[in-house]
Amino acid sequence: MDINTQKEEFSYAYIYAVASAAGCICQRTTTPLDQLGVDLIITGIAEAGLPNFPILYLQVKCTSRDILNENSLRYPLNIKNYQELSANNAYPPRIIIVVTVPDRPSDWLQQTEAELCLKRGAYWISLEGAAPTDNQETITISIPRTNIFSAQSLTTIMQRIATGRQI
């Protein structure tokens, strides 16, 4: 398997694990949705008192490059993806998740009888309503390091969607 496919599969596994821990369902998309910039769909389970069950579209990236600084992750995003993610009032809402991994696949996880530890992290951001750009190929997005994609952050995102609030 080539390294880019390996990164893609690892990033999906990472997100599946987080979604499962948050009590959500995660699905890979079909080719037509993938061509529209949607890699995964997360669906929340309807809860008593909530008017809807939330749905979230994800664009997923994975990198081993050193893109973290003290306060943020800076990721060069393809303009096509930027335009898809920055659309106003998209339904379902969309976020981008960037999964960071060590250089060598053999360092991506550690496993013992007691635990499975996936290495590095994942960060998310909603680009809805982001300013248009004159860039032709890529734009560097900045994701706050506080936006760690975790079961807790996913639960908060899904509750906001279910109650009609912005992410």
mmCIF file with all atom_site columns, C-alpha atoms in Angstrom:
data_model
loop_
_atom_site.group_PDB
_atom_site.id
_atom_site.type_symbol
_atom_site.label_atom_id
_atom_site.label_alt_id
_atom_site.label_comp_id
_atom_site.label_asym_id
_atom_site.label_entity_id
_atom_site.label_seq_id
_atom_site.pdbx_PDB_ins_code
_atom_site.Cartn_x
_atom_site.Cartn_y
_atom_site.Cartn_z
_atom_site.occupancy
_atom_site.B_iso_or_equiv
_atom_site.pdbx_formal_charge
_atom_site.auth_seq_id
_atom_site.auth_comp_id
_atom_site.auth_asym_id
_atom_site.auth_atom_id
_atom_site.pdbx_PDB_model_num
ATOM 1   C CA . MET A 1 1   ? 0.000   0.000  0.000  1.00 0.00 ? 1   MET A CA 1
ATOM 2   C CA . ASP A 1 2   ? 1.424   3.420  -0.846 1.00 0.00 ? 2   ASP A CA 1
ATOM 3   C CA . ILE A 1 3   ? 2.040   5.875  2.004  1.00 0.00 ? 3   ILE A CA 1
ATOM 4   C CA . ASN A 1 4   ? -0.797  8.252  1.027  1.00 0.00 ? 4   ASN A CA 1
ATOM 5   C CA . THR A 1 5   ? -3.353  5.443  1.054  1.00 0.00 ? 5   THR A CA 1
ATOM 6   C CA . GLN A 1 6   ? -1.932  4.265  4.362  1.00 0.00 ? 6   GLN A CA 1
ATOM 7   C CA . LYS A 1 7   ? -2.356  7.783  5.828  1.00 0.00 ? 7   LYS A CA 1
ATOM 8   C CA . GLU A 1 8   ? -5.909  8.007  4.511  1.00 0.00 ? 8   GLU A CA 1
ATOM 9   C CA . GLU A 1 9   ? -6.886  4.656  6.038  1.00 0.00 ? 9   GLU A CA 1
ATOM 10  C CA . PHE A 1 10  ? -5.226  5.510  9.354  1.00 0.00 ? 10  PHE A CA 1
ATOM 11  C CA . SER A 1 11  ? -6.997  8.878  9.540  1.00 0.00 ? 11  SER A CA 1
ATOM 12  C CA . TYR A 1 12  ? -10.364 7.193  8.920  1.00 0.00 ? 12  TYR A CA 1
ATOM 13  C CA . ALA A 1 13  ? -9.643  4.631  11.663 1.00 0.00 ? 13  ALA A CA 1
ATOM 14  C CA . TYR A 1 14  ? -8.743  7.465  14.047 1.00 0.00 ? 14  TYR A CA 1
ATOM 15  C CA . ILE A 1 15  ? -12.016 9.265  13.326 1.00 0.00 ? 15  ILE A CA 1
ATOM 16  C CA . TYR A 1 16  ? -14.060 6.043  13.557 1.00 0.00 ? 16  TYR A CA 1
ATOM 17  C CA . ALA A 1 17  ? -12.580 5.438  17.023 1.00 0.00 ? 17  ALA A CA 1
ATOM 18  C CA . VAL A 1 18  ? -13.451 8.950  18.220 1.00 0.00 ? 18  VAL A CA 1
ATOM 19  C CA . ALA A 1 19  ? -16.974 8.773  16.754 1.00 0.00 ? 19  ALA A CA 1
ATOM 20  C CA . SER A 1 20  ? -17.584 5.412  18.392 1.00 0.00 ? 20  SER A CA 1
ATOM 21  C CA . ALA A 1 21  ? -16.433 6.720  21.784 1.00 0.00 ? 21  ALA A CA 1
ATOM 22  C CA . ALA A 1 22  ? -18.854 9.659  21.348 1.00 0.00 ? 22  ALA A CA 1
ATOM 23  C CA . GLY A 1 23  ? -21.762 7.304  20.577 1.00 0.00 ? 23  GLY A CA 1
ATOM 24  C CA . CYS A 1 24  ? -22.002 8.339  16.934 1.00 0.00 ? 24  CYS A CA 1
ATOM 25  C CA . ILE A 1 25  ? -22.127 6.408  13.685 1.00 0.00 ? 25  ILE A CA 1
ATOM 26  C CA . CYS A 1 26  ? -19.350 7.013  11.156 1.00 0.00 ? 26  CYS A CA 1
ATOM 27  C CA . GLN A 1 27  ? -19.601 6.013  7.499  1.00 0.00 ? 27  GLN A CA 1
ATOM 28  C CA . ARG A 1 28  ? -17.347 6.318  4.472  1.00 0.00 ? 28  ARG A CA 1
ATOM 29  C CA . THR A 1 29  ? -18.951 8.067  1.551  1.00 0.00 ? 29  THR A CA 1
ATOM 30  C CA . THR A 1 30  ? -19.533 6.896  -1.976 1.00 0.00 ? 30  THR A CA 1
ATOM 31  C CA . THR A 1 31  ? -17.435 8.165  -4.875 1.00 0.00 ? 31  THR A CA 1
ATOM 32  C CA . PRO A 1 32  ? -19.907 10.910 -5.901 1.00 0.00 ? 32  PRO A CA 1
ATOM 33  C CA . LEU A 1 33  ? -19.822 12.466 -2.419 1.00 0.00 ? 33  LEU A CA 1
ATOM 34  C CA . ASP A 1 34  ? -16.057 12.002 -2.219 1.00 0.00 ? 34  ASP A CA 1
ATOM 35  C CA . GLN A 1 35  ? -15.753 14.008 -5.438 1.00 0.00 ? 35  GLN A CA 1
ATOM 36  C CA . LEU A 1 36  ? -17.716 16.788 -3.696 1.00 0.00 ? 36  LEU A CA 1
ATOM 37  C CA . GLY A 1 37  ? -15.187 16.876 -0.854 1.00 0.00 ? 37  GLY A CA 1
ATOM 38  C CA . VAL A 1 38  ? -17.034 14.664 1.630  1.00 0.00 ? 38  VAL A CA 1
ATOM 39  C CA . ASP A 1 39  ? -14.940 11.755 2.914  1.00 0.00 ? 39  ASP A CA 1
ATOM 40  C CA . LEU A 1 40  ? -16.916 10.637 5.961  1.00 0.00 ? 40  LEU A CA 1
ATOM 41  C CA . ILE A 1 41  ? -20.392 11.184 7.389  1.00 0.00 ? 41  ILE A CA 1
ATOM 42  C CA . ILE A 1 42  ? -21.017 11.208 11.125 1.00 0.00 ? 42  ILE A CA 1
ATOM 43  C CA . THR A 1 43  ? -24.552 10.720 12.372 1.00 0.00 ? 43  THR A CA 1
ATOM 44  C CA . GLY A 1 44  ? -25.625 11.188 15.959 1.00 0.00 ? 44  GLY A CA 1
ATOM 45  C CA . ILE A 1 45  ? -28.300 9.147  17.615 1.00 0.00 ? 45  ILE A CA 1
ATOM 46  C CA . ALA A 1 46  ? -31.496 11.042 18.409 1.00 0.00 ? 46  ALA A CA 1
ATOM 47  C CA . GLU A 1 47  ? -31.768 11.872 22.084 1.00 0.00 ? 47  GLU A CA 1
ATOM 48  C CA . ALA A 1 48  ? -34.895 12.606 24.094 1.00 0.00 ? 48  ALA A CA 1
ATOM 49  C CA . GLY A 1 49  ? -35.639 16.316 24.001 1.00 0.00 ? 49  GLY A CA 1
ATOM 50  C CA . LEU A 1 50  ? -33.671 17.004 20.814 1.00 0.00 ? 50  LEU A CA 1
ATOM 51  C CA . PRO A 1 51  ? -35.671 17.846 17.685 1.00 0.00 ? 51  PRO A CA 1
ATOM 52  C CA . ASN A 1 52  ? -33.317 16.133 15.206 1.00 0.00 ? 52  ASN A CA 1
ATOM 53  C CA . PHE A 1 53  ? -30.560 13.625 14.926 1.00 0.00 ? 53  PHE A CA 1
ATOM 54  C CA . PRO A 1 54  ? -27.472 15.485 13.785 1.00 0.00 ? 54  PRO A CA 1
ATOM 55  C CA . ILE A 1 55  ? -25.529 14.796 10.586 1.00 0.00 ? 55  ILE A CA 1
ATOM 56  C CA . LEU A 1 56  ? -22.012 16.089 9.915  1.00 0.00 ? 56  LEU A CA 1
ATOM 57  C CA . TYR A 1 57  ? -19.944 15.888 6.723  1.00 0.00 ? 57  TYR A CA 1
ATOM 58  C CA . LEU A 1 58  ? -16.165 15.570 7.056  1.00 0.00 ? 58  LEU A CA 1
ATOM 59  C CA . GLN A 1 59  ? -13.286 16.399 4.750  1.00 0.00 ? 59  GLN A CA 1
ATOM 60  C CA . VAL A 1 60  ? -10.292 14.455 6.084  1.00 0.00 ? 60  VAL A CA 1
ATOM 61  C CA . LYS A 1 61  ? -6.581  15.090 5.593  1.00 0.00 ? 61  LYS A CA 1
ATOM 62  C CA . CYS A 1 62  ? -3.572  13.341 7.071  1.00 0.00 ? 62  CYS A CA 1
ATOM 63  C CA . THR A 1 63  ? -0.004  14.582 7.205  1.00 0.00 ? 63  THR A CA 1
ATOM 64  C CA . SER A 1 64  ? 3.345   13.768 8.749  1.00 0.00 ? 64  SER A CA 1
ATOM 65  C CA . ARG A 1 65  ? 4.721   17.229 7.955  1.00 0.00 ? 65  ARG A CA 1
ATOM 66  C CA . ASP A 1 66  ? 5.703   19.524 10.809 1.00 0.00 ? 66  ASP A CA 1
ATOM 67  C CA . ILE A 1 67  ? 2.747   21.927 10.625 1.00 0.00 ? 67  ILE A CA 1
ATOM 68  C CA . LEU A 1 68  ? 2.172   22.633 14.327 1.00 0.00 ? 68  LEU A CA 1
ATOM 69  C CA . ASN A 1 69  ? 3.339   25.803 15.999 1.00 0.00 ? 69  ASN A CA 1
ATOM 70  C CA . GLU A 1 70  ? 2.685   27.000 19.532 1.00 0.00 ? 70  GLU A CA 1
ATOM 71  C CA . ASN A 1 71  ? -0.941  27.995 18.936 1.00 0.00 ? 71  ASN A CA 1
ATOM 72  C CA . SER A 1 72  ? -2.143  26.408 15.715 1.00 0.00 ? 72  SER A CA 1
ATOM 73  C CA . LEU A 1 73  ? -1.825  23.888 12.961 1.00 0.00 ? 73  LEU A CA 1
ATOM 74  C CA . ARG A 1 74  ? -1.191  25.456 9.538  1.00 0.00 ? 74  ARG A CA 1
ATOM 75  C CA . TYR A 1 75  ? -2.314  23.259 6.666  1.00 0.00 ? 75  TYR A CA 1
ATOM 76  C CA . PRO A 1 76  ? -2.093  24.019 2.914  1.00 0.00 ? 76  PRO A CA 1
ATOM 77  C CA . LEU A 1 77  ? -5.555  23.212 1.559  1.00 0.00 ? 77  LEU A CA 1
ATOM 78  C CA . ASN A 1 78  ? -6.517  22.739 -2.084 1.00 0.00 ? 78  ASN A CA 1
ATOM 79  C CA . ILE A 1 79  ? -8.675  25.671 -3.317 1.00 0.00 ? 79  ILE A CA 1
ATOM 80  C CA . LYS A 1 80  ? -11.444 23.294 -4.472 1.00 0.00 ? 80  LYS A CA 1
ATOM 81  C CA . ASN A 1 81  ? -11.716 21.898 -0.936 1.00 0.00 ? 81  ASN A CA 1
ATOM 82  C CA . TYR A 1 82  ? -11.554 25.393 0.586  1.00 0.00 ? 82  TYR A CA 1
ATOM 83  C CA . GLN A 1 83  ? -14.452 26.554 -1.576 1.00 0.00 ? 83  GLN A CA 1
ATOM 84  C CA . GLU A 1 84  ? -16.522 23.478 -0.688 1.00 0.00 ? 84  GLU A CA 1
ATOM 85  C CA . LEU A 1 85  ? -15.870 23.912 3.022  1.00 0.00 ? 85  LEU A CA 1
ATOM 86  C CA . SER A 1 86  ? -16.430 27.684 3.133  1.00 0.00 ? 86  SER A CA 1
ATOM 87  C CA . ALA A 1 87  ? -19.926 27.636 1.588  1.00 0.00 ? 87  ALA A CA 1
ATOM 88  C CA . ASN A 1 88  ? -22.537 29.431 3.704  1.00 0.00 ? 88  ASN A CA 1
ATOM 89  C CA . ASN A 1 89  ? -25.488 27.527 5.166  1.00 0.00 ? 89  ASN A CA 1
ATOM 90  C CA . ALA A 1 90  ? -24.327 24.139 3.892  1.00 0.00 ? 90  ALA A CA 1
ATOM 91  C CA . TYR A 1 91  ? -26.509 21.281 4.999  1.00 0.00 ? 91  TYR A CA 1
ATOM 92  C CA . PRO A 1 92  ? -25.377 19.068 6.502  1.00 0.00 ? 92  PRO A CA 1
ATOM 93  C CA . PRO A 1 93  ? -22.654 21.255 7.993  1.00 0.00 ? 93  PRO A CA 1
ATOM 94  C CA . ARG A 1 94  ? -19.064 20.438 7.065  1.00 0.00 ? 94  ARG A CA 1
ATOM 95  C CA . ILE A 1 95  ? -15.790 20.490 8.908  1.00 0.00 ? 95  ILE A CA 1
ATOM 96  C CA . ILE A 1 96  ? -12.252 19.583 7.980  1.00 0.00 ? 96  ILE A CA 1
ATOM 97  C CA . ILE A 1 97  ? -10.230 17.286 10.204 1.00 0.00 ? 97  ILE A CA 1
ATOM 98  C CA . VAL A 1 98  ? -6.459  17.144 9.839  1.00 0.00 ? 98  VAL A CA 1
ATOM 99  C CA . VAL A 1 99  ? -4.872  14.062 11.402 1.00 0.00 ? 99  VAL A CA 1
ATOM 100 C CA . THR A 1 100 ? -1.173  14.348 12.174 1.00 0.00 ? 100 THR A CA 1
ATOM 101 C CA . VAL A 1 101 ? 1.071   11.279 12.287 1.00 0.00 ? 101 VAL A CA 1
ATOM 102 C CA . PRO A 1 102 ? 4.780   10.545 12.814 1.00 0.00 ? 102 PRO A CA 1
ATOM 103 C CA . ASP A 1 103 ? 6.929   10.103 9.689  1.00 0.00 ? 103 ASP A CA 1
ATOM 104 C CA . ARG A 1 104 ? 7.185   6.316  9.908  1.00 0.00 ? 104 ARG A CA 1
ATOM 105 C CA . PRO A 1 105 ? 4.029   4.166  9.850  1.00 0.00 ? 105 PRO A CA 1
ATOM 106 C CA . SER A 1 106 ? 5.638   1.849  12.392 1.00 0.00 ? 106 SER A CA 1
ATOM 107 C CA . ASP A 1 107 ? 5.429   4.772  14.877 1.00 0.00 ? 107 ASP A CA 1
ATOM 108 C CA . TRP A 1 108 ? 1.729   5.525  14.290 1.00 0.00 ? 108 TRP A CA 1
ATOM 109 C CA . LEU A 1 109 ? 0.504   3.328  17.109 1.00 0.00 ? 109 LEU A CA 1
ATOM 110 C CA . GLN A 1 110 ? 1.612   1.486  20.196 1.00 0.00 ? 110 GLN A CA 1
ATOM 111 C CA . GLN A 1 111 ? -0.219  -1.526 21.446 1.00 0.00 ? 111 GLN A CA 1
ATOM 112 C CA . THR A 1 112 ? -0.100  -3.512 24.649 1.00 0.00 ? 112 THR A CA 1
ATOM 113 C CA . GLU A 1 113 ? -2.482  -5.961 26.199 1.00 0.00 ? 113 GLU A CA 1
ATOM 114 C CA . ALA A 1 114 ? -4.030  -3.059 28.121 1.00 0.00 ? 114 ALA A CA 1
ATOM 115 C CA . GLU A 1 115 ? -4.248  -0.315 25.484 1.00 0.00 ? 115 GLU A CA 1
ATOM 116 C CA . LEU A 1 116 ? -4.069  0.778  21.897 1.00 0.00 ? 116 LEU A CA 1
ATOM 117 C CA . CYS A 1 117 ? -2.504  4.219  21.527 1.00 0.00 ? 117 CYS A CA 1
ATOM 118 C CA . LEU A 1 118 ? -2.855  6.056  18.200 1.00 0.00 ? 118 LEU A CA 1
ATOM 119 C CA . LYS A 1 119 ? 0.024   8.487  17.744 1.00 0.00 ? 119 LYS A CA 1
ATOM 120 C CA . ARG A 1 120 ? -0.240  12.202 17.286 1.00 0.00 ? 120 ARG A CA 1
ATOM 121 C CA . GLY A 1 121 ? -3.541  13.984 17.007 1.00 0.00 ? 121 GLY A CA 1
ATOM 122 C CA . ALA A 1 122 ? -6.445  15.283 15.002 1.00 0.00 ? 122 ALA A CA 1
ATOM 123 C CA . TYR A 1 123 ? -7.667  18.871 14.769 1.00 0.00 ? 123 TYR A CA 1
ATOM 124 C CA . TRP A 1 124 ? -10.911 20.222 13.345 1.00 0.00 ? 124 TRP A CA 1
ATOM 125 C CA . ILE A 1 125 ? -12.355 23.479 12.089 1.00 0.00 ? 125 ILE A CA 1
ATOM 126 C CA . SER A 1 126 ? -15.459 24.749 10.359 1.00 0.00 ? 126 SER A CA 1
ATOM 127 C CA . LEU A 1 127 ? -14.603 27.045 7.470  1.00 0.00 ? 127 LEU A CA 1
ATOM 128 C CA . GLU A 1 128 ? -18.240 28.021 6.843  1.00 0.00 ? 128 GLU A CA 1
ATOM 129 C CA . GLY A 1 129 ? -18.387 31.642 5.745  1.00 0.00 ? 129 GLY A CA 1
ATOM 130 C CA . ALA A 1 130 ? -14.620 31.985 5.388  1.00 0.00 ? 130 ALA A CA 1
ATOM 131 C CA . ALA A 1 131 ? -13.531 34.825 3.134  1.00 0.00 ? 131 ALA A CA 1
ATOM 132 C CA . PRO A 1 132 ? -13.096 34.138 -0.581 1.00 0.00 ? 132 PRO A CA 1
ATOM 133 C CA . THR A 1 133 ? -9.535  33.961 -1.830 1.00 0.00 ? 133 THR A CA 1
ATOM 134 C CA . ASP A 1 134 ? -7.767  34.955 -5.021 1.00 0.00 ? 134 ASP A CA 1
ATOM 135 C CA . ASN A 1 135 ? -5.345  32.061 -4.597 1.00 0.00 ? 135 ASN A CA 1
ATOM 136 C CA . GLN A 1 136 ? -5.396  29.646 -7.526 1.00 0.00 ? 136 GLN A CA 1
ATOM 137 C CA . GLU A 1 137 ? -4.034  26.397 -6.093 1.00 0.00 ? 137 GLU A CA 1
ATOM 138 C CA . THR A 1 138 ? -3.856  26.315 -2.292 1.00 0.00 ? 138 THR A CA 1
ATOM 139 C CA . ILE A 1 139 ? -4.632  28.388 0.773  1.00 0.00 ? 139 ILE A CA 1
ATOM 140 C CA . THR A 1 140 ? -3.079  27.811 4.162  1.00 0.00 ? 140 THR A CA 1
ATOM 141 C CA . ILE A 1 141 ? -5.719  27.358 6.829  1.00 0.00 ? 141 ILE A CA 1
ATOM 142 C CA . SER A 1 142 ? -5.007  27.815 10.509 1.00 0.00 ? 142 SER A CA 1
ATOM 143 C CA . ILE A 1 143 ? -6.642  25.478 13.032 1.00 0.00 ? 143 ILE A CA 1
ATOM 144 C CA . PRO A 1 144 ? -6.326  26.381 16.722 1.00 0.00 ? 144 PRO A CA 1
ATOM 145 C CA . ARG A 1 145 ? -4.532  23.678 18.695 1.00 0.00 ? 145 ARG A CA 1
ATOM 146 C CA . THR A 1 146 ? -7.413  23.840 21.150 1.00 0.00 ? 146 THR A CA 1
ATOM 147 C CA . ASN A 1 147 ? -9.645  22.326 18.432 1.00 0.00 ? 147 ASN A CA 1
ATOM 148 C CA . ILE A 1 148 ? -8.612  18.765 19.194 1.00 0.00 ? 148 ILE A CA 1
ATOM 149 C CA . PHE A 1 149 ? -10.956 16.258 17.585 1.00 0.00 ? 149 PHE A CA 1
ATOM 150 C CA . SER A 1 150 ? -12.048 14.227 20.600 1.00 0.00 ? 150 SER A CA 1
ATOM 151 C CA . ALA A 1 151 ? -15.167 12.391 21.763 1.00 0.00 ? 151 ALA A CA 1
ATOM 152 C CA . GLN A 1 152 ? -16.032 15.412 23.907 1.00 0.00 ? 152 GLN A CA 1
ATOM 153 C CA . SER A 1 153 ? -15.590 17.946 21.090 1.00 0.00 ? 153 SER A CA 1
ATOM 154 C CA . LEU A 1 154 ? -17.579 15.745 18.689 1.00 0.00 ? 154 LEU A CA 1
ATOM 155 C CA . THR A 1 155 ? -20.404 15.441 21.228 1.00 0.00 ? 155 THR A CA 1
ATOM 156 C CA . THR A 1 156 ? -20.509 19.233 21.552 1.00 0.00 ? 156 THR A CA 1
ATOM 157 C CA . ILE A 1 157 ? -20.523 19.687 17.764 1.00 0.00 ? 157 ILE A CA 1
ATOM 158 C CA . MET A 1 158 ? -23.339 17.161 17.333 1.00 0.00 ? 158 MET A CA 1
ATOM 159 C CA . GLN A 1 159 ? -25.427 18.779 20.104 1.00 0.00 ? 159 GLN A CA 1
ATOM 160 C CA . ARG A 1 160 ? -25.032 22.170 18.415 1.00 0.00 ? 160 ARG A CA 1
ATOM 161 C CA . ILE A 1 161 ? -26.152 20.732 15.065 1.00 0.00 ? 161 ILE A CA 1
ATOM 162 C CA . ALA A 1 162 ? -29.136 18.936 16.661 1.00 0.00 ? 162 ALA A CA 1
ATOM 163 C CA . THR A 1 163 ? -30.347 22.171 18.237 1.00 0.00 ? 163 THR A CA 1
ATOM 164 C CA . GLY A 1 164 ? -29.874 24.260 15.088 1.00 0.00 ? 164 GLY A CA 1
ATOM 165 C CA . ARG A 1 165 ? -26.862 26.231 16.291 1.00 0.00 ? 165 ARG A CA 1
ATOM 166 C CA . GLN A 1 166 ? -23.717 26.927 14.308 1.00 0.00 ? 166 GLN A CA 1
ATOM 167 C CA . ILE A 1 167 ? -20.680 24.788 14.971 1.00 0.00 ? 167 ILE A CA 1
#
